[in-house]
Amino acid sequence: MTFAINTLSAVNACLGTLGELPVNGVDEDHPLVPAALAKIGQETAYLQADLWWFNVEYPTLFPDPIHKTIRIPSDCVGVDSFTQYPRLAVRAGKLYNLDTGSDQFEAPLRVRLHRSLPFDDMPILARALVQARAARKFHADYDGDQAKMQRLSADEQQSYVIFNSEHIRNAKANMLNRSGVQNVLMHINPDLTTRRFSRIG
């Protein structure tokens, strides 16, 4: 049996901290469901204010051949250039060059896109962390029982440790997959590698 973590499970996790029975849908007529949904949305946004392995992309963006502008996805939180210049921003849904004060671009540009995904589109470990955080803060808003708060805080901390470990693992994997790092690894002396890492495994 697979345990699903989705918006409904997160809502019921919040309700459960107050001893409420689970609902069958997020549109069910329950006085606390809107507050639970708001808390989940808030924590989803707070988590993704930072850069994680799942909400960062490195696309090459192409300007419109006629207007010379570059449209940016509506869920984009921020955008950076791969080099020091140009400094970039998003304005009116388009890429904006802060150095020239223009939204006109003549050539493709590789950028780092920081995106904010809906709760159900995040990886399961991110959803688990948001669910744990939302449940703790929801309970604090309505009850604040200290014994239960301690248990919810422990659940949140455990979720964060697992989530952050996955982030570190993915960050290392992405680094090793970069062509520059691969070229360096190909030229490492195998004997040195064996001696240096012989304790691993």
Short mmCIF file of C-alpha atoms in Angstrom, two decimals:
data_model
loop_
_atom_site.label_atom_id
_atom_site.label_comp_id
_atom_site.label_asym_id
_atom_site.label_seq_id
_atom_site.Cartn_x
_atom_site.Cartn_y
_atom_site.Cartn_z
CA MET A 1 0.00 0.00 0.00
CA THR A 2 1.43 3.37 -1.02
CA PHE A 3 0.95 6.32 1.28
CA ALA A 4 0.07 9.38 -0.76
CA ILE A 5 1.03 12.86 0.32
CA ASN A 6 -1.14 15.38 -1.46
CA THR A 7 -3.22 18.45 -0.69
CA LEU A 8 -5.99 16.34 0.84
CA SER A 9 -3.62 14.42 3.12
CA ALA A 10 -2.00 17.69 4.21
CA VAL A 11 -5.40 19.19 5.03
CA ASN A 12 -6.32 16.12 7.06
CA ALA A 13 -2.96 16.23 8.84
CA CYS A 14 -3.80 19.77 9.95
CA LEU A 15 -7.32 18.82 11.03
CA GLY A 16 -6.03 15.74 12.83
CA THR A 17 -3.91 17.86 15.17
CA LEU A 18 -7.18 19.19 16.60
CA GLY A 19 -8.86 15.80 16.79
CA GLU A 20 -11.05 16.52 13.77
CA LEU A 21 -12.21 13.67 11.55
CA PRO A 22 -10.65 13.59 8.06
CA VAL A 23 -12.56 15.07 5.15
CA ASN A 24 -13.04 13.30 1.83
CA GLY A 25 -12.20 16.29 -0.33
CA VAL A 26 -10.71 19.76 -0.02
CA ASP A 27 -13.98 21.25 -1.28
CA GLU A 28 -15.96 19.65 1.54
CA ASP A 29 -17.99 22.02 3.70
CA HIS A 30 -15.86 22.19 6.84
CA PRO A 31 -15.12 25.42 8.74
CA LEU A 32 -11.41 24.64 9.17
CA VAL A 33 -10.57 23.45 5.65
CA PRO A 34 -10.00 26.95 4.20
CA ALA A 35 -7.59 27.78 7.03
CA ALA A 36 -5.73 24.50 6.50
CA LEU A 37 -5.45 25.15 2.76
CA ALA A 38 -4.16 28.66 3.43
CA LYS A 39 -1.51 27.32 5.81
CA ILE A 40 -0.40 24.69 3.28
CA GLY A 41 -0.15 27.32 0.55
CA GLN A 42 1.80 29.62 2.84
CA GLU A 43 4.31 26.94 3.82
CA THR A 44 4.67 25.83 0.20
CA ALA A 45 5.62 29.39 -0.74
CA TYR A 46 7.96 29.79 2.25
CA LEU A 47 9.85 26.60 1.43
CA GLN A 48 10.33 27.57 -2.19
CA ALA A 49 11.60 31.02 -1.35
CA ASP A 50 14.93 29.17 -1.22
CA LEU A 51 16.65 27.36 -4.06
CA TRP A 52 16.29 23.57 -3.94
CA TRP A 53 17.15 20.84 -6.41
CA PHE A 54 13.58 20.61 -7.69
CA ASN A 55 12.69 24.26 -8.23
CA VAL A 56 15.72 25.45 -10.20
CA GLU A 57 16.16 25.07 -13.95
CA TYR A 58 18.93 26.11 -16.34
CA PRO A 59 17.27 26.69 -19.72
CA THR A 60 18.47 28.64 -22.72
CA LEU A 61 15.86 31.29 -23.47
CA PHE A 62 15.31 32.64 -26.97
CA PRO A 63 14.00 36.12 -27.75
CA ASP A 64 10.91 36.56 -29.86
CA PRO A 65 12.14 37.12 -33.44
CA ILE A 66 9.86 40.13 -33.92
CA HIS A 67 9.61 41.89 -30.55
CA LYS A 68 13.03 40.75 -29.21
CA THR A 69 11.51 40.04 -25.80
CA ILE A 70 11.78 36.86 -23.73
CA ARG A 71 8.68 35.62 -21.94
CA ILE A 72 9.18 34.10 -18.49
CA PRO A 73 6.95 31.37 -16.95
CA SER A 74 4.32 32.77 -14.61
CA ASP A 75 5.57 30.60 -11.73
CA CYS A 76 9.07 32.10 -11.91
CA VAL A 77 10.23 33.58 -8.59
CA GLY A 78 13.55 34.90 -9.88
CA VAL A 79 16.06 34.66 -12.70
CA ASP A 80 19.84 35.02 -12.80
CA SER A 81 22.43 35.17 -15.54
CA PHE A 82 25.17 32.54 -15.62
CA THR A 83 27.75 35.32 -15.71
CA GLN A 84 28.21 38.49 -13.66
CA TYR A 85 26.58 40.51 -16.43
CA PRO A 86 23.95 41.14 -17.53
CA ARG A 87 22.04 41.48 -14.29
CA LEU A 88 18.54 40.19 -14.90
CA ALA A 89 15.06 40.56 -13.44
CA VAL A 90 11.47 39.72 -14.35
CA ARG A 91 9.11 42.58 -15.18
CA ALA A 92 5.60 42.25 -16.57
CA GLY A 93 6.26 38.58 -17.29
CA LYS A 94 9.31 39.30 -19.43
CA LEU A 95 13.05 39.10 -18.92
CA TYR A 96 14.52 42.51 -18.12
CA ASN A 97 18.16 43.64 -18.43
CA LEU A 98 18.95 45.75 -15.38
CA ASP A 99 22.21 46.99 -16.92
CA THR A 100 20.67 48.40 -20.10
CA GLY A 101 17.23 49.15 -18.69
CA SER A 102 15.61 47.24 -21.52
CA ASP A 103 13.58 44.10 -22.16
CA GLN A 104 15.08 43.71 -25.64
CA PHE A 105 17.52 40.86 -26.30
CA GLU A 106 19.38 40.09 -29.51
CA ALA A 107 20.67 36.59 -28.73
CA PRO A 108 19.70 33.48 -26.74
CA LEU A 109 20.62 33.59 -23.08
CA ARG A 110 21.24 30.74 -20.66
CA VAL A 111 19.80 31.52 -17.25
CA ARG A 112 18.98 30.06 -13.88
CA LEU A 113 15.22 30.02 -13.32
CA HIS A 114 13.92 29.87 -9.76
CA ARG A 115 10.38 28.51 -9.92
CA SER A 116 7.59 28.06 -7.39
CA LEU A 117 5.70 24.81 -7.92
CA PRO A 118 2.20 23.94 -6.71
CA PHE A 119 2.16 21.71 -3.64
CA ASP A 120 1.13 18.58 -5.53
CA ASP A 121 3.87 19.07 -8.15
CA MET A 122 6.70 19.10 -5.63
CA PRO A 123 8.71 15.93 -4.86
CA ILE A 124 7.21 13.75 -2.14
CA LEU A 125 9.88 14.68 0.42
CA ALA A 126 9.16 18.38 -0.09
CA ARG A 127 5.45 17.69 0.31
CA ALA A 128 6.13 15.73 3.49
CA LEU A 129 8.08 18.65 4.95
CA VAL A 130 5.43 21.21 4.04
CA GLN A 131 2.73 18.95 5.47
CA ALA A 132 4.64 18.62 8.75
CA ARG A 133 5.28 22.36 9.00
CA ALA A 134 1.71 23.28 8.12
CA ALA A 135 0.32 20.81 10.68
CA ARG A 136 2.51 22.20 13.46
CA LYS A 137 1.68 25.84 12.73
CA PHE A 138 -2.00 25.07 12.20
CA HIS A 139 -2.13 23.39 15.60
CA ALA A 140 -0.32 26.33 17.19
CA ASP A 141 -2.93 28.71 15.78
CA TYR A 142 -5.89 26.82 17.23
CA ASP A 143 -4.71 24.84 20.23
CA GLY A 144 -1.04 24.96 21.19
CA ASP A 145 -1.06 21.92 23.49
CA GLN A 146 2.60 21.67 24.49
CA ALA A 147 2.89 17.87 24.44
CA LYS A 148 1.37 17.72 20.97
CA MET A 149 3.50 20.65 19.81
CA GLN A 150 6.64 18.79 20.84
CA ARG A 151 5.58 15.73 18.87
CA LEU A 152 4.70 17.82 15.81
CA SER A 153 8.02 19.66 16.05
CA ALA A 154 9.88 16.35 16.18
CA ASP A 155 7.98 15.14 13.10
CA GLU A 156 8.86 18.37 11.30
CA GLN A 157 12.54 18.09 12.22
CA GLN A 158 12.71 14.51 10.99
CA SER A 159 11.04 15.50 7.72
CA TYR A 160 13.54 18.32 7.26
CA VAL A 161 16.56 16.08 7.86
CA ILE A 162 15.35 13.60 5.23
CA PHE A 163 14.43 16.40 2.81
CA ASN A 164 17.77 18.18 3.20
CA SER A 165 19.70 14.93 2.75
CA GLU A 166 17.89 14.42 -0.56
CA HIS A 167 18.77 17.98 -1.57
CA ILE A 168 22.45 17.39 -0.81
CA ARG A 169 22.42 14.09 -2.70
CA ASN A 170 20.87 15.71 -5.77
CA ALA A 171 23.20 18.70 -5.60
CA LYS A 172 26.22 16.38 -5.58
CA ALA A 173 24.81 14.31 -8.44
CA ASN A 174 24.17 17.43 -10.52
CA MET A 175 27.69 18.68 -9.87
CA LEU A 176 29.27 15.37 -10.93
CA ASN A 177 27.18 15.30 -14.11
CA ARG A 178 28.49 18.64 -15.32
CA SER A 179 30.76 18.24 -18.33
CA GLY A 180 33.62 20.20 -16.74
CA VAL A 181 33.68 17.97 -13.68
CA GLN A 182 33.45 14.86 -15.85
CA ASN A 183 36.50 16.00 -17.81
CA VAL A 184 38.46 16.50 -14.60
CA LEU A 185 37.46 13.08 -13.27
CA MET A 186 38.53 11.40 -16.51
CA HIS A 187 42.06 12.70 -16.03
CA ILE A 188 42.45 11.69 -12.38
CA ASN A 189 45.15 9.09 -11.77
CA PRO A 190 43.29 5.82 -10.92
CA ASP A 191 45.95 4.85 -8.39
CA LEU A 192 45.54 8.12 -6.50
CA THR A 193 41.77 7.74 -6.60
CA THR A 194 41.95 4.21 -5.19
CA ARG A 195 44.24 5.21 -2.34
CA ARG A 196 42.30 8.33 -1.46
CA PHE A 197 38.85 6.74 -1.43
CA SER A 198 39.73 3.21 -0.35
CA ARG A 199 37.76 3.56 2.90
CA ILE A 200 34.47 4.26 1.16
CA GLY A 201 32.01 1.35 0.96
#
